[in-house]
mmCIF file of C-alpha atoms in Angstrom:
data_model
loop_
_atom_site.group_PDB
_atom_site.id
_atom_site.type_symbol
_atom_site.label_atom_id
_atom_site.label_comp_id
_atom_site.label_asym_id
_atom_site.label_seq_id
_atom_site.Cartn_x
_atom_site.Cartn_y
_atom_site.Cartn_z
ATOM 1 C CA UNK A 23 -0.003 0.003 -0.002
ATOM 2 C CA UNK A 24 2.908 2.336 0.687
ATOM 3 C CA UNK A 25 4.169 1.615 -2.824
ATOM 4 C CA UNK A 26 0.793 2.558 -4.310
ATOM 5 C CA UNK A 27 0.730 5.815 -2.332
ATOM 6 C CA UNK A 28 4.219 6.709 -3.529
ATOM 7 C CA UNK A 29 3.076 6.162 -7.128
ATOM 8 C CA UNK A 30 0.084 8.449 -6.550
ATOM 9 C CA UNK A 31 2.314 11.166 -5.070
ATOM 10 C CA UNK A 32 4.815 10.890 -7.888
ATOM 11 C CA UNK A 33 2.310 11.043 -10.726
ATOM 12 C CA UNK A 34 -0.262 13.341 -9.105
ATOM 13 C CA UNK A 35 -2.999 10.708 -8.885
ATOM 14 C CA UNK A 36 -5.779 11.513 -6.421
ATOM 15 C CA UNK A 37 -8.222 8.957 -5.086
ATOM 16 C CA UNK A 38 -8.551 5.975 -2.804
ATOM 17 C CA UNK A 39 -11.180 3.817 -4.525
ATOM 18 C CA UNK A 40 -10.544 0.091 -4.544
ATOM 19 C CA UNK A 41 -10.774 -0.166 -8.332
ATOM 20 C CA UNK A 42 -8.202 2.601 -8.817
ATOM 21 C CA UNK A 43 -5.805 1.085 -6.281
ATOM 22 C CA UNK A 44 -6.060 -2.316 -7.980
ATOM 23 C CA UNK A 45 -5.292 -0.827 -11.418
ATOM 24 C CA UNK A 46 -2.224 0.942 -9.990
ATOM 25 C CA UNK A 47 -1.090 -2.268 -8.281
ATOM 26 C CA UNK A 48 -1.272 -4.211 -11.561
ATOM 27 C CA UNK A 49 0.630 -1.430 -13.364
ATOM 28 C CA UNK A 50 3.380 -1.482 -10.761
ATOM 29 C CA UNK A 51 3.686 -5.275 -10.840
ATOM 30 C CA UNK A 52 3.917 -5.559 -14.613
ATOM 31 C CA UNK A 53 6.267 -2.569 -15.083
ATOM 32 C CA UNK A 54 9.487 -4.568 -14.572
ATOM 33 C CA UNK A 55 8.546 -7.096 -17.257
ATOM 34 C CA UNK A 56 8.383 -6.723 -21.041
ATOM 35 C CA UNK A 57 4.809 -7.996 -21.254
ATOM 36 C CA UNK A 58 2.385 -6.250 -23.542
ATOM 37 C CA UNK A 59 -0.306 -4.302 -21.633
ATOM 38 C CA UNK A 60 -3.797 -3.355 -22.774
ATOM 39 C CA UNK A 61 -5.304 -0.449 -20.838
ATOM 40 C CA UNK A 62 -9.060 -0.072 -21.229
ATOM 41 C CA UNK A 63 -11.416 2.564 -19.920
ATOM 42 C CA UNK A 64 -13.705 5.373 -21.017
ATOM 43 C CA UNK A 65 -12.411 8.563 -22.577
ATOM 44 C CA UNK A 66 -10.956 10.966 -20.049
ATOM 45 C CA UNK A 67 -10.102 8.510 -17.272
ATOM 46 C CA UNK A 68 -6.317 8.979 -17.616
ATOM 47 C CA UNK A 69 -5.152 5.905 -19.535
ATOM 48 C CA UNK A 70 -1.977 7.621 -20.775
ATOM 49 C CA UNK A 71 -0.892 8.258 -17.181
ATOM 50 C CA UNK A 72 -0.854 4.500 -16.589
ATOM 51 C CA UNK A 73 1.358 4.004 -19.658
ATOM 52 C CA UNK A 74 3.818 6.561 -18.248
ATOM 53 C CA UNK A 75 3.763 4.798 -14.855
ATOM 54 C CA UNK A 76 4.634 1.457 -16.444
ATOM 55 C CA UNK A 77 7.466 2.958 -18.528
ATOM 56 C CA UNK A 78 8.896 5.045 -15.673
ATOM 57 C CA UNK A 79 9.001 2.079 -13.283
ATOM 58 C CA UNK A 80 10.498 -0.275 -15.903
ATOM 59 C CA UNK A 81 14.095 -1.028 -16.823
ATOM 60 C CA UNK A 82 13.476 0.986 -20.013
ATOM 61 C CA UNK A 83 12.927 4.242 -18.117
ATOM 62 C CA UNK A 84 16.088 5.856 -19.508
ATOM 63 C CA UNK A 85 15.132 4.967 -23.091
ATOM 64 C CA UNK A 86 12.599 6.794 -25.321
ATOM 65 C CA UNK A 87 8.874 6.793 -24.665
ATOM 66 C CA UNK A 88 6.396 7.922 -27.294
ATOM 67 C CA UNK A 89 2.584 8.169 -27.304
ATOM 68 C CA UNK A 90 0.797 7.660 -30.624
ATOM 69 C CA UNK A 91 -2.890 8.334 -31.136
ATOM 70 C CA UNK A 92 -3.916 5.792 -33.783
ATOM 71 C CA UNK A 93 -7.234 7.581 -34.352
ATOM 72 C CA UNK A 94 -5.540 10.866 -35.267
ATOM 73 C CA UNK A 95 -3.295 9.457 -38.037
ATOM 74 C CA UNK A 96 -4.908 9.081 -41.514
ATOM 75 C CA UNK A 97 -5.245 5.521 -42.738
ATOM 76 C CA UNK A 98 -2.974 6.143 -45.696
ATOM 77 C CA UNK A 99 -0.025 7.300 -43.645
ATOM 78 C CA UNK A 100 -0.160 5.300 -40.402
ATOM 79 C CA UNK A 101 2.044 2.496 -41.749
ATOM 80 C CA UNK A 102 4.693 5.040 -42.692
ATOM 81 C CA UNK A 103 4.462 6.751 -39.293
ATOM 82 C CA UNK A 104 4.860 3.498 -37.354
ATOM 83 C CA UNK A 105 7.284 1.536 -39.535
ATOM 84 C CA UNK A 106 8.928 4.150 -41.763
ATOM 85 C CA UNK A 107 9.185 4.222 -45.592
ATOM 86 C CA UNK A 108 11.690 4.152 -48.413
ATOM 87 C CA UNK A 109 12.289 7.038 -50.796
ATOM 88 C CA UNK A 110 9.836 6.948 -53.679
ATOM 89 C CA UNK A 111 7.600 4.315 -52.099
ATOM 90 C CA UNK A 112 4.563 6.618 -52.553
ATOM 91 C CA UNK A 113 3.769 10.144 -53.698
ATOM 92 C CA UNK A 114 5.464 12.580 -51.363
ATOM 93 C CA UNK A 115 8.082 10.114 -50.105
ATOM 94 C CA UNK A 116 11.032 12.315 -51.109
ATOM 95 C CA UNK A 117 13.461 10.664 -48.721
ATOM 96 C CA UNK A 118 13.907 7.666 -46.435
ATOM 97 C CA UNK A 119 12.111 8.031 -43.129
ATOM 98 C CA UNK A 120 12.414 6.164 -39.863
ATOM 99 C CA UNK A 121 9.222 5.030 -38.172
ATOM 100 C CA UNK A 122 8.411 5.114 -34.495
ATOM 101 C CA UNK A 123 9.338 1.457 -33.977
ATOM 102 C CA UNK A 124 12.837 2.317 -35.241
ATOM 103 C CA UNK A 125 13.365 5.608 -33.401
ATOM 104 C CA UNK A 126 12.042 4.243 -30.094
ATOM 105 C CA UNK A 127 14.140 1.063 -30.265
ATOM 106 C CA UNK A 128 14.848 -0.054 -26.695
ATOM 107 C CA UNK A 129 12.050 2.084 -25.247
ATOM 108 C CA UNK A 130 8.282 2.003 -24.970
ATOM 109 C CA UNK A 131 5.557 2.939 -27.486
ATOM 110 C CA UNK A 132 2.047 3.761 -26.264
ATOM 111 C CA UNK A 133 -0.630 3.117 -28.899
ATOM 112 C CA UNK A 134 -3.737 5.011 -27.847
ATOM 113 C CA UNK A 135 -7.141 4.313 -29.492
ATOM 114 C CA UNK A 136 -5.775 1.023 -30.808
ATOM 115 C CA UNK A 137 -9.303 0.101 -31.922
ATOM 116 C CA UNK A 138 -9.017 2.736 -34.688
ATOM 117 C CA UNK A 139 -6.010 1.054 -36.285
ATOM 118 C CA UNK A 140 -6.661 -0.262 -39.845
ATOM 119 C CA UNK A 141 -6.670 -4.012 -40.324
ATOM 120 C CA UNK A 142 -3.598 -3.928 -42.575
ATOM 121 C CA UNK A 143 -1.605 -2.064 -39.968
ATOM 122 C CA UNK A 144 -2.847 -4.527 -37.328
ATOM 123 C CA UNK A 145 -1.174 -7.374 -39.251
ATOM 124 C CA UNK A 146 2.126 -5.455 -39.289
ATOM 125 C CA UNK A 147 1.848 -4.749 -35.549
ATOM 126 C CA UNK A 148 1.148 -8.414 -34.806
ATOM 127 C CA UNK A 149 4.437 -9.345 -36.503
ATOM 128 C CA UNK A 150 6.305 -6.848 -34.353
ATOM 129 C CA UNK A 151 4.757 -8.275 -31.180
ATOM 130 C CA UNK A 152 5.400 -11.903 -32.121
ATOM 131 C CA UNK A 153 8.814 -11.682 -33.804
ATOM 132 C CA UNK A 154 10.142 -8.178 -33.132
ATOM 133 C CA UNK A 155 10.328 -7.648 -36.910
ATOM 134 C CA UNK A 156 8.943 -5.062 -39.298
ATOM 135 C CA UNK A 157 9.413 -3.892 -42.903
ATOM 136 C CA UNK A 158 9.427 -0.277 -44.000
ATOM 137 C CA UNK A 159 6.806 0.758 -46.552
ATOM 138 C CA UNK A 160 8.276 0.220 -50.011
ATOM 139 C CA UNK A 161 11.087 -1.995 -48.757
ATOM 140 C CA UNK A 162 11.673 -5.744 -48.697
ATOM 141 C CA UNK A 163 14.315 -5.710 -45.975
ATOM 142 C CA UNK A 164 13.261 -7.138 -42.610
ATOM 143 C CA UNK A 165 14.417 -5.067 -39.679
ATOM 144 C CA UNK A 166 14.513 -5.901 -35.973
ATOM 145 C CA UNK A 167 13.269 -3.796 -33.095
ATOM 146 C CA UNK A 168 13.101 -4.107 -29.325
ATOM 147 C CA UNK A 169 10.129 -2.006 -28.285
ATOM 148 C CA UNK A 170 7.657 -2.611 -25.495
ATOM 149 C CA UNK A 171 4.064 -1.993 -26.614
ATOM 150 C CA UNK A 172 1.376 -0.582 -24.334
ATOM 151 C CA UNK A 173 -1.999 -0.169 -25.948
ATOM 152 C CA UNK A 174 -5.173 1.611 -24.829
ATOM 153 C CA UNK A 175 -8.760 1.666 -25.969
ATOM 154 C CA UNK A 176 -12.142 3.033 -24.931
ATOM 155 C CA UNK A 177 -13.923 0.387 -27.006
ATOM 156 C CA UNK A 178 -14.866 -3.214 -26.363
ATOM 157 C CA UNK A 179 -12.194 -4.817 -28.539
ATOM 158 C CA UNK A 180 -13.607 -8.293 -28.043
ATOM 159 C CA UNK A 181 -16.873 -7.136 -29.577
ATOM 160 C CA UNK A 182 -14.910 -5.492 -32.415
ATOM 161 C CA UNK A 183 -13.245 -8.825 -33.163
ATOM 162 C CA UNK A 184 -16.638 -10.465 -33.493
ATOM 163 C CA UNK A 185 -17.690 -7.742 -35.948
ATOM 164 C CA UNK A 186 -14.535 -8.238 -38.018
ATOM 165 C CA UNK A 187 -13.193 -4.754 -37.223
ATOM 166 C CA UNK A 188 -10.233 -5.953 -35.124
ATOM 167 C CA UNK A 189 -7.975 -8.967 -35.506
ATOM 168 C CA UNK A 190 -8.724 -11.646 -32.944
ATOM 169 C CA UNK A 191 -5.113 -12.843 -32.811
ATOM 170 C CA UNK A 192 -3.861 -9.289 -32.204
ATOM 171 C CA UNK A 193 -6.446 -8.767 -29.460
ATOM 172 C CA UNK A 194 -5.235 -11.781 -27.483
ATOM 173 C CA UNK A 195 -1.605 -10.819 -28.090
ATOM 174 C CA UNK A 196 -2.212 -7.290 -26.769
ATOM 175 C CA UNK A 197 -4.368 -8.463 -23.878
ATOM 176 C CA UNK A 198 -1.483 -10.309 -22.160
ATOM 177 C CA UNK A 199 -1.973 -8.091 -19.095
ATOM 178 C CA UNK A 200 -5.285 -6.166 -19.019
ATOM 179 C CA UNK A 201 -5.651 -3.047 -16.867
ATOM 180 C CA UNK A 202 -9.115 -1.536 -16.423
ATOM 181 C CA UNK A 203 -9.099 2.108 -15.407
ATOM 182 C CA UNK A 204 -12.395 2.844 -13.583
ATOM 183 C CA UNK A 205 -14.681 5.612 -14.717
ATOM 184 C CA UNK A 206 -15.269 8.562 -12.417
ATOM 185 C CA UNK A 207 -18.845 7.530 -11.605
ATOM 186 C CA UNK A 208 -17.458 4.185 -10.373
ATOM 187 C CA UNK A 209 -15.274 6.003 -7.817
ATOM 188 C CA UNK A 210 -17.684 8.536 -6.411
ATOM 189 C CA UNK A 211 -15.773 8.792 -3.147
ATOM 190 C CA UNK A 212 -12.898 10.460 -5.063
ATOM 191 C CA UNK A 213 -14.935 13.104 -6.946
ATOM 192 C CA UNK A 214 -15.090 15.777 -4.244
ATOM 193 C CA UNK A 215 -11.384 15.348 -3.470
ATOM 194 C CA UNK A 216 -10.436 15.685 -7.145
ATOM 195 C CA UNK A 217 -12.677 18.693 -7.634
ATOM 196 C CA UNK A 218 -11.178 20.443 -4.595
ATOM 197 C CA UNK A 219 -7.624 19.793 -5.868
ATOM 198 C CA UNK A 220 -8.413 21.197 -9.321
ATOM 199 C CA UNK A 221 -10.017 24.312 -7.798
ATOM 200 C CA UNK A 222 -6.991 25.007 -5.622
ATOM 201 C CA UNK A 223 -4.658 24.589 -8.636
ATOM 202 C CA UNK A 224 -6.675 26.965 -10.759
ATOM 203 C CA UNK A 225 -6.880 29.521 -7.953
ATOM 204 C CA UNK A 226 -3.073 29.528 -7.784
ATOM 205 C CA UNK A 227 -2.790 29.780 -11.537
ATOM 206 C CA UNK A 228 -5.200 32.703 -11.914
ATOM 207 C CA UNK A 229 -4.219 34.434 -8.655
ATOM 208 C CA UNK A 230 -7.677 34.275 -7.162
ATOM 209 C CA UNK A 231 -9.459 32.818 -4.137
ATOM 210 C CA UNK A 232 -10.350 29.144 -4.350
ATOM 211 C CA UNK A 233 -14.050 28.331 -4.553
ATOM 212 C CA UNK A 234 -15.940 26.255 -1.970
ATOM 213 C CA UNK A 235 -19.016 24.117 -2.493
ATOM 214 C CA UNK A 236 -21.821 23.869 0.004
ATOM 215 C CA UNK A 237 -23.161 20.457 1.036
ATOM 216 C CA UNK A 238 -25.892 20.333 -1.574
ATOM 217 C CA UNK A 239 -23.478 21.358 -4.352
ATOM 218 C CA UNK A 240 -20.992 18.712 -3.186
ATOM 219 C CA UNK A 241 -23.735 16.069 -3.388
ATOM 220 C CA UNK A 242 -24.597 17.292 -6.874
ATOM 221 C CA UNK A 243 -21.089 16.815 -8.290
ATOM 222 C CA UNK A 244 -20.805 13.439 -6.549
ATOM 223 C CA UNK A 245 -24.002 12.125 -8.157
ATOM 224 C CA UNK A 246 -23.466 13.678 -11.594
ATOM 225 C CA UNK A 247 -22.613 10.912 -14.131
ATOM 226 C CA UNK A 248 -19.487 12.644 -15.575
ATOM 227 C CA UNK A 249 -19.504 11.114 -19.085
ATOM 228 C CA UNK A 250 -16.213 12.897 -19.784
ATOM 229 C CA UNK A 251 -14.700 11.578 -16.540
ATOM 230 C CA UNK A 252 -11.698 13.335 -14.984
ATOM 231 C CA UNK A 253 -11.167 15.525 -18.067
ATOM 232 C CA UNK A 254 -14.694 16.875 -17.826
ATOM 233 C CA UNK A 255 -14.455 17.330 -14.041
ATOM 234 C CA UNK A 256 -11.271 19.382 -14.498
ATOM 235 C CA UNK A 257 -12.890 21.556 -17.215
ATOM 236 C CA UNK A 258 -15.915 22.258 -15.037
ATOM 237 C CA UNK A 259 -13.679 23.141 -12.079
ATOM 238 C CA UNK A 260 -11.805 25.591 -14.256
ATOM 239 C CA UNK A 261 -15.007 27.205 -15.565
ATOM 240 C CA UNK A 262 -16.399 27.676 -12.088
ATOM 241 C CA UNK A 263 -13.083 28.980 -10.749
ATOM 242 C CA UNK A 264 -13.068 31.704 -13.428
ATOM 243 C CA UNK A 265 -16.759 32.518 -13.893
ATOM 244 C CA UNK A 266 -18.380 32.027 -10.499
ATOM 245 C CA UNK A 267 -19.504 35.368 -9.060
ATOM 246 C CA UNK A 268 -19.483 34.038 -5.482
ATOM 247 C CA UNK A 269 -16.606 31.865 -4.291
ATOM 248 C CA UNK A 270 -19.053 30.033 -2.006
ATOM 249 C CA UNK A 271 -20.825 28.048 -4.714
ATOM 250 C CA UNK A 272 -24.355 26.781 -4.049
ATOM 251 C CA UNK A 273 -26.191 24.019 -5.886
ATOM 252 C CA UNK A 274 -28.182 26.619 -7.839
ATOM 253 C CA UNK A 275 -24.988 28.304 -9.025
ATOM 254 C CA UNK A 276 -23.356 24.953 -9.836
ATOM 255 C CA UNK A 277 -26.320 23.898 -11.939
ATOM 256 C CA UNK A 278 -25.480 26.640 -14.432
ATOM 257 C CA UNK A 279 -22.231 24.868 -15.292
ATOM 258 C CA UNK A 280 -23.361 21.257 -15.424
ATOM 259 C CA UNK A 281 -24.995 20.056 -18.684
ATOM 260 C CA UNK A 282 -28.428 18.497 -18.404
ATOM 261 C CA UNK A 283 -28.011 14.668 -18.384
ATOM 262 C CA UNK A 284 -30.647 14.164 -21.066
ATOM 263 C CA UNK A 285 -28.779 16.267 -23.627
ATOM 264 C CA UNK A 286 -25.445 14.524 -23.298
ATOM 265 C CA UNK A 287 -26.258 11.826 -25.858
ATOM 266 C CA UNK A 288 -27.065 13.997 -28.854
ATOM 267 C CA UNK A 289 -27.013 11.386 -31.618
ATOM 268 C CA UNK A 290 -29.511 8.533 -32.125
ATOM 269 C CA UNK A 291 -28.498 5.038 -31.138
ATOM 270 C CA UNK A 292 -30.141 1.869 -32.308
ATOM 271 C CA UNK A 293 -30.661 -0.936 -29.825
ATOM 272 C CA UNK A 294 -29.085 -4.276 -30.852
ATOM 273 C CA UNK A 295 -31.484 -6.729 -32.403
ATOM 274 C CA UNK A 296 -30.837 -10.302 -31.344
ATOM 275 C CA UNK A 297 -33.446 -11.826 -33.656
ATOM 276 C CA UNK A 298 -31.307 -11.512 -36.757
ATOM 277 C CA UNK A 299 -33.187 -8.595 -38.270
ATOM 278 C CA UNK A 300 -32.571 -4.884 -38.468
ATOM 279 C CA UNK A 301 -28.836 -5.196 -37.873
ATOM 280 C CA UNK A 302 -27.413 -1.861 -38.985
ATOM 281 C CA UNK A 303 -23.724 -2.637 -39.496
ATOM 282 C CA UNK A 304 -22.597 0.655 -41.011
ATOM 283 C CA UNK A 305 -23.038 4.383 -40.634
ATOM 284 C CA UNK A 306 -24.708 4.564 -44.068
ATOM 285 C CA UNK A 307 -27.424 2.080 -43.020
ATOM 286 C CA UNK A 308 -28.234 4.199 -39.987
ATOM 287 C CA UNK A 309 -28.302 7.439 -41.991
ATOM 288 C CA UNK A 310 -30.459 5.826 -44.688
ATOM 289 C CA UNK A 311 -33.105 4.778 -42.176
ATOM 290 C CA UNK A 312 -32.996 8.259 -40.572
ATOM 291 C CA UNK A 313 -33.493 10.084 -43.882
ATOM 292 C CA UNK A 314 -36.156 7.647 -45.047
ATOM 293 C CA UNK A 315 -38.218 8.247 -41.901
ATOM 294 C CA UNK A 316 -37.753 12.015 -42.229
ATOM 295 C CA UNK A 317 -38.935 11.990 -45.854
ATOM 296 C CA UNK A 318 -41.958 9.870 -44.910
ATOM 297 C CA UNK A 319 -42.963 12.417 -42.259
ATOM 298 C CA UNK A 320 -42.505 15.358 -44.645
ATOM 299 C CA UNK A 321 -44.610 13.649 -47.336
ATOM 300 C CA UNK A 322 -47.433 13.003 -44.864
ATOM 301 C CA UNK A 323 -47.412 16.631 -43.747
ATOM 302 C CA UNK A 324 -47.577 17.814 -47.395
ATOM 303 C CA UNK A 325 -50.558 15.574 -48.057
ATOM 304 C CA UNK A 326 -52.313 16.832 -44.933
ATOM 305 C CA UNK A 327 -51.659 20.441 -45.937
ATOM 306 C CA UNK A 328 -53.136 20.110 -49.435
ATOM 307 C CA UNK A 329 -56.117 18.057 -48.184
ATOM 308 C CA UNK A 330 -57.018 20.940 -45.875
ATOM 309 C CA UNK A 331 -56.600 23.492 -48.666
ATOM 310 C CA UNK A 332 -58.960 21.480 -50.897
ATOM 311 C CA UNK A 333 -61.542 21.046 -48.118
ATOM 312 C CA UNK A 334 -61.065 23.469 -45.193
ATOM 313 C CA UNK A 335 -64.051 22.027 -43.377
ATOM 314 C CA UNK A 336 -62.132 18.910 -42.434
ATOM 315 C CA UNK A 337 -59.875 21.002 -40.203
ATOM 316 C CA UNK A 338 -62.907 21.280 -37.857
ATOM 317 C CA UNK A 339 -64.340 17.860 -38.431
ATOM 318 C CA UNK A 340 -62.253 16.118 -35.848
ATOM 319 C CA UNK A 341 -59.868 14.471 -38.339
ATOM 320 C CA UNK A 342 -57.087 16.915 -37.483
ATOM 321 C CA UNK A 343 -58.101 17.708 -33.904
ATOM 322 C CA UNK A 344 -55.285 15.656 -32.381
ATOM 323 C CA UNK A 345 -53.363 17.959 -30.006
ATOM 324 C CA UNK A 346 -50.084 16.988 -31.603
ATOM 325 C CA UNK A 347 -51.123 17.855 -35.173
ATOM 326 C CA UNK A 348 -53.265 20.923 -35.946
ATOM 327 C CA UNK A 349 -55.824 23.017 -34.066
ATOM 328 C CA UNK A 350 -58.385 25.412 -35.512
ATOM 329 C CA UNK A 351 -56.829 25.510 -38.939
ATOM 330 C CA UNK A 352 -58.148 28.444 -41.011
ATOM 331 C CA UNK A 353 -58.214 28.606 -44.765
ATOM 332 C CA UNK A 354 -55.245 30.787 -45.818
ATOM 333 C CA UNK A 355 -55.515 34.127 -47.458
ATOM 334 C CA UNK A 356 -53.422 34.394 -50.615
ATOM 335 C CA UNK A 357 -51.187 37.040 -48.975
ATOM 336 C CA UNK A 358 -50.222 35.131 -45.803
ATOM 337 C CA UNK A 359 -49.012 31.697 -44.870
ATOM 338 C CA UNK A 360 -51.426 29.567 -42.740
ATOM 339 C CA UNK A 361 -50.943 30.072 -39.008
ATOM 340 C CA UNK A 362 -49.131 27.257 -37.320
ATOM 341 C CA UNK A 363 -47.894 25.690 -40.574
ATOM 342 C CA UNK A 364 -44.272 25.781 -41.696
ATOM 343 C CA UNK A 365 -44.080 27.452 -45.054
ATOM 344 C CA UNK A 366 -43.624 25.022 -47.958
ATOM 345 C CA UNK A 367 -40.732 25.927 -50.242
ATOM 346 C CA UNK A 368 -42.446 24.191 -53.178
ATOM 347 C CA UNK A 369 -44.932 26.314 -55.227
ATOM 348 C CA UNK A 370 -48.658 25.769 -55.364
ATOM 349 C CA UNK A 371 -51.260 27.626 -57.433
ATOM 350 C CA UNK A 372 -54.639 28.810 -56.137
ATOM 351 C CA UNK A 373 -56.919 30.049 -58.970
ATOM 352 C CA UNK A 374 -60.108 30.040 -56.974
ATOM 353 C CA UNK A 375 -60.757 30.742 -53.309
ATOM 354 C CA UNK A 376 -62.669 27.443 -52.953
ATOM 355 C CA UNK A 377 -60.557 25.071 -54.996
ATOM 356 C CA UNK A 378 -57.053 24.270 -55.990
ATOM 357 C CA UNK A 379 -56.285 23.869 -59.676
ATOM 358 C CA UNK A 380 -53.314 21.553 -59.111
ATOM 359 C CA UNK A 381 -50.219 21.036 -57.144
ATOM 360 C CA UNK A 382 -47.005 19.265 -57.905
ATOM 361 C CA UNK A 383 -44.728 17.517 -55.427
ATOM 362 C CA UNK A 384 -41.023 17.462 -56.232
ATOM 363 C CA UNK A 385 -39.279 14.419 -54.930
ATOM 364 C CA UNK A 386 -36.295 15.348 -52.778
ATOM 365 C CA UNK A 387 -33.072 13.465 -53.221
ATOM 366 C CA UNK A 388 -32.658 10.127 -51.439
ATOM 367 C CA UNK A 389 -28.907 9.986 -52.106
ATOM 368 C CA UNK A 390 -27.224 8.897 -48.876
ATOM 369 C CA UNK A 391 -23.914 10.281 -50.129
ATOM 370 C CA UNK A 392 -25.431 13.732 -50.625
ATOM 371 C CA UNK A 393 -27.035 13.703 -47.182
ATOM 372 C CA UNK A 394 -23.848 12.409 -45.568
ATOM 373 C CA UNK A 395 -21.800 15.115 -47.267
ATOM 374 C CA UNK A 396 -24.326 17.743 -46.167
ATOM 375 C CA UNK A 397 -24.141 16.589 -42.515
ATOM 376 C CA UNK A 398 -20.327 16.616 -42.559
ATOM 377 C CA UNK A 399 -20.262 20.167 -44.024
ATOM 378 C CA UNK A 400 -22.736 21.348 -41.380
ATOM 379 C CA UNK A 401 -20.703 19.782 -38.578
ATOM 380 C CA UNK A 402 -17.485 21.397 -39.804
ATOM 381 C CA UNK A 403 -19.202 24.749 -40.145
ATOM 382 C CA UNK A 404 -20.723 24.401 -36.673
ATOM 383 C CA UNK A 405 -17.322 23.653 -35.106
ATOM 384 C CA UNK A 406 -15.438 26.188 -37.272
ATOM 385 C CA UNK A 407 -13.398 23.545 -39.110
ATOM 386 C CA UNK A 408 -12.254 21.655 -36.022
ATOM 387 C CA UNK A 409 -12.187 18.041 -37.166
ATOM 388 C CA UNK A 410 -12.025 16.461 -33.748
ATOM 389 C CA UNK A 411 -15.135 18.296 -32.489
ATOM 390 C CA UNK A 412 -16.987 17.699 -35.776
ATOM 391 C CA UNK A 413 -16.212 13.976 -35.695
ATOM 392 C CA UNK A 414 -17.401 13.747 -32.045
ATOM 393 C CA UNK A 415 -20.677 15.527 -32.973
ATOM 394 C CA UNK A 416 -21.203 13.173 -35.939
ATOM 395 C CA UNK A 417 -20.474 10.091 -33.855
ATOM 396 C CA UNK A 418 -17.555 8.909 -36.011
ATOM 397 C CA UNK A 419 -13.808 8.785 -35.497
ATOM 398 C CA UNK A 420 -11.504 11.556 -36.664
ATOM 399 C CA UNK A 421 -9.821 9.115 -39.032
ATOM 400 C CA UNK A 422 -13.200 8.217 -40.610
ATOM 401 C CA UNK A 423 -14.012 11.946 -40.965
ATOM 402 C CA UNK A 424 -10.653 12.508 -42.700
ATOM 403 C CA UNK A 425 -11.502 9.697 -45.152
ATOM 404 C CA UNK A 426 -14.943 11.170 -45.811
ATOM 405 C CA UNK A 427 -13.463 14.620 -46.512
ATOM 406 C CA UNK A 428 -11.259 13.088 -49.208
ATOM 407 C CA UNK A 429 -14.074 10.926 -50.552
ATOM 408 C CA UNK A 430 -16.489 13.844 -50.983
ATOM 409 C CA UNK A 431 -13.793 16.382 -51.871
ATOM 410 C CA UNK A 432 -14.871 18.719 -49.064
ATOM 411 C CA UNK A 433 -12.747 21.819 -48.564
ATOM 412 C CA UNK A 434 -12.670 22.935 -44.930
#
């Protein structure tokens, strides 16, 4: 236990939960070996800190350590980044280049978001783990390397192997020693202590008085789900430290800074179907169903609108008296749009006050590619070109977004 406490002091880790202490104990025990470690946990729990602990306590501590985010490197260049390339092996390869496995020889490489790694690169990594060998892109010469691999993921890699998105043999090779970093909501007893530490640090940084929470506010942060874990807790502590008008923060004041729980999941999610039907295995399938449902609703509203124009009396007949549809619909004057109805961008002609000569519906596009491109452009515009934020809003990885930008020739 003294050893665990010294690790906490050395790396600035705060908390005494049983799950956290066990994860630290496993990291300390495995550090003096060369075993591959797979660190799992939600985003923001501090997985990279565990990789640094393992490296610093190992015999490789005086050799290089590098952290690589596999999700941030485009699919077309990740092999070159990890294993290097030969001059002329692809467009833009103007010189020979060493990869990370060559430059970090003798040290430790931390592969974050390993679940985002392409299948081809996974095969190359498996060879490194099993034989300590790799080949540069564009070369046929086998090279040796002595690098310890620590990987991390916020996904269920076992489930990804069943879906064919991750190699099963690589999963079991990486999972030699698993370390599960607990989420913040699973260590509630540490939340108030962490929050207090962050507030003191920010008070020192900004030369101001540290804030204090009353009992009700302390209960609120303890029971909040913290989907962003420690990273989100730190951000909220900084916001309150800077923006709070009163340094004695009440629950009412704190509520201004905490997002409402129901708005945290902004994108639709389909429940798994275990009966063999309705299994949406790709983003396009999900988008297609979404757009199809939207078009169906719009078509029904158009039909309702023109039925009322043709026979205004049915607006009062009880057919459209449902409280969620229309109430007291009045026949429109030619100069104004009907009250309570969203204006229709498609033209219609009224030649007589009591009848409609004709109307024409224009089918809107059902192209999934067009809709997908439109959503990506809107997300980029919303987040001012920041790919990481746009990808998070769209519910896809940054690497997938990068591929989509190239596919649809979207200029940011």
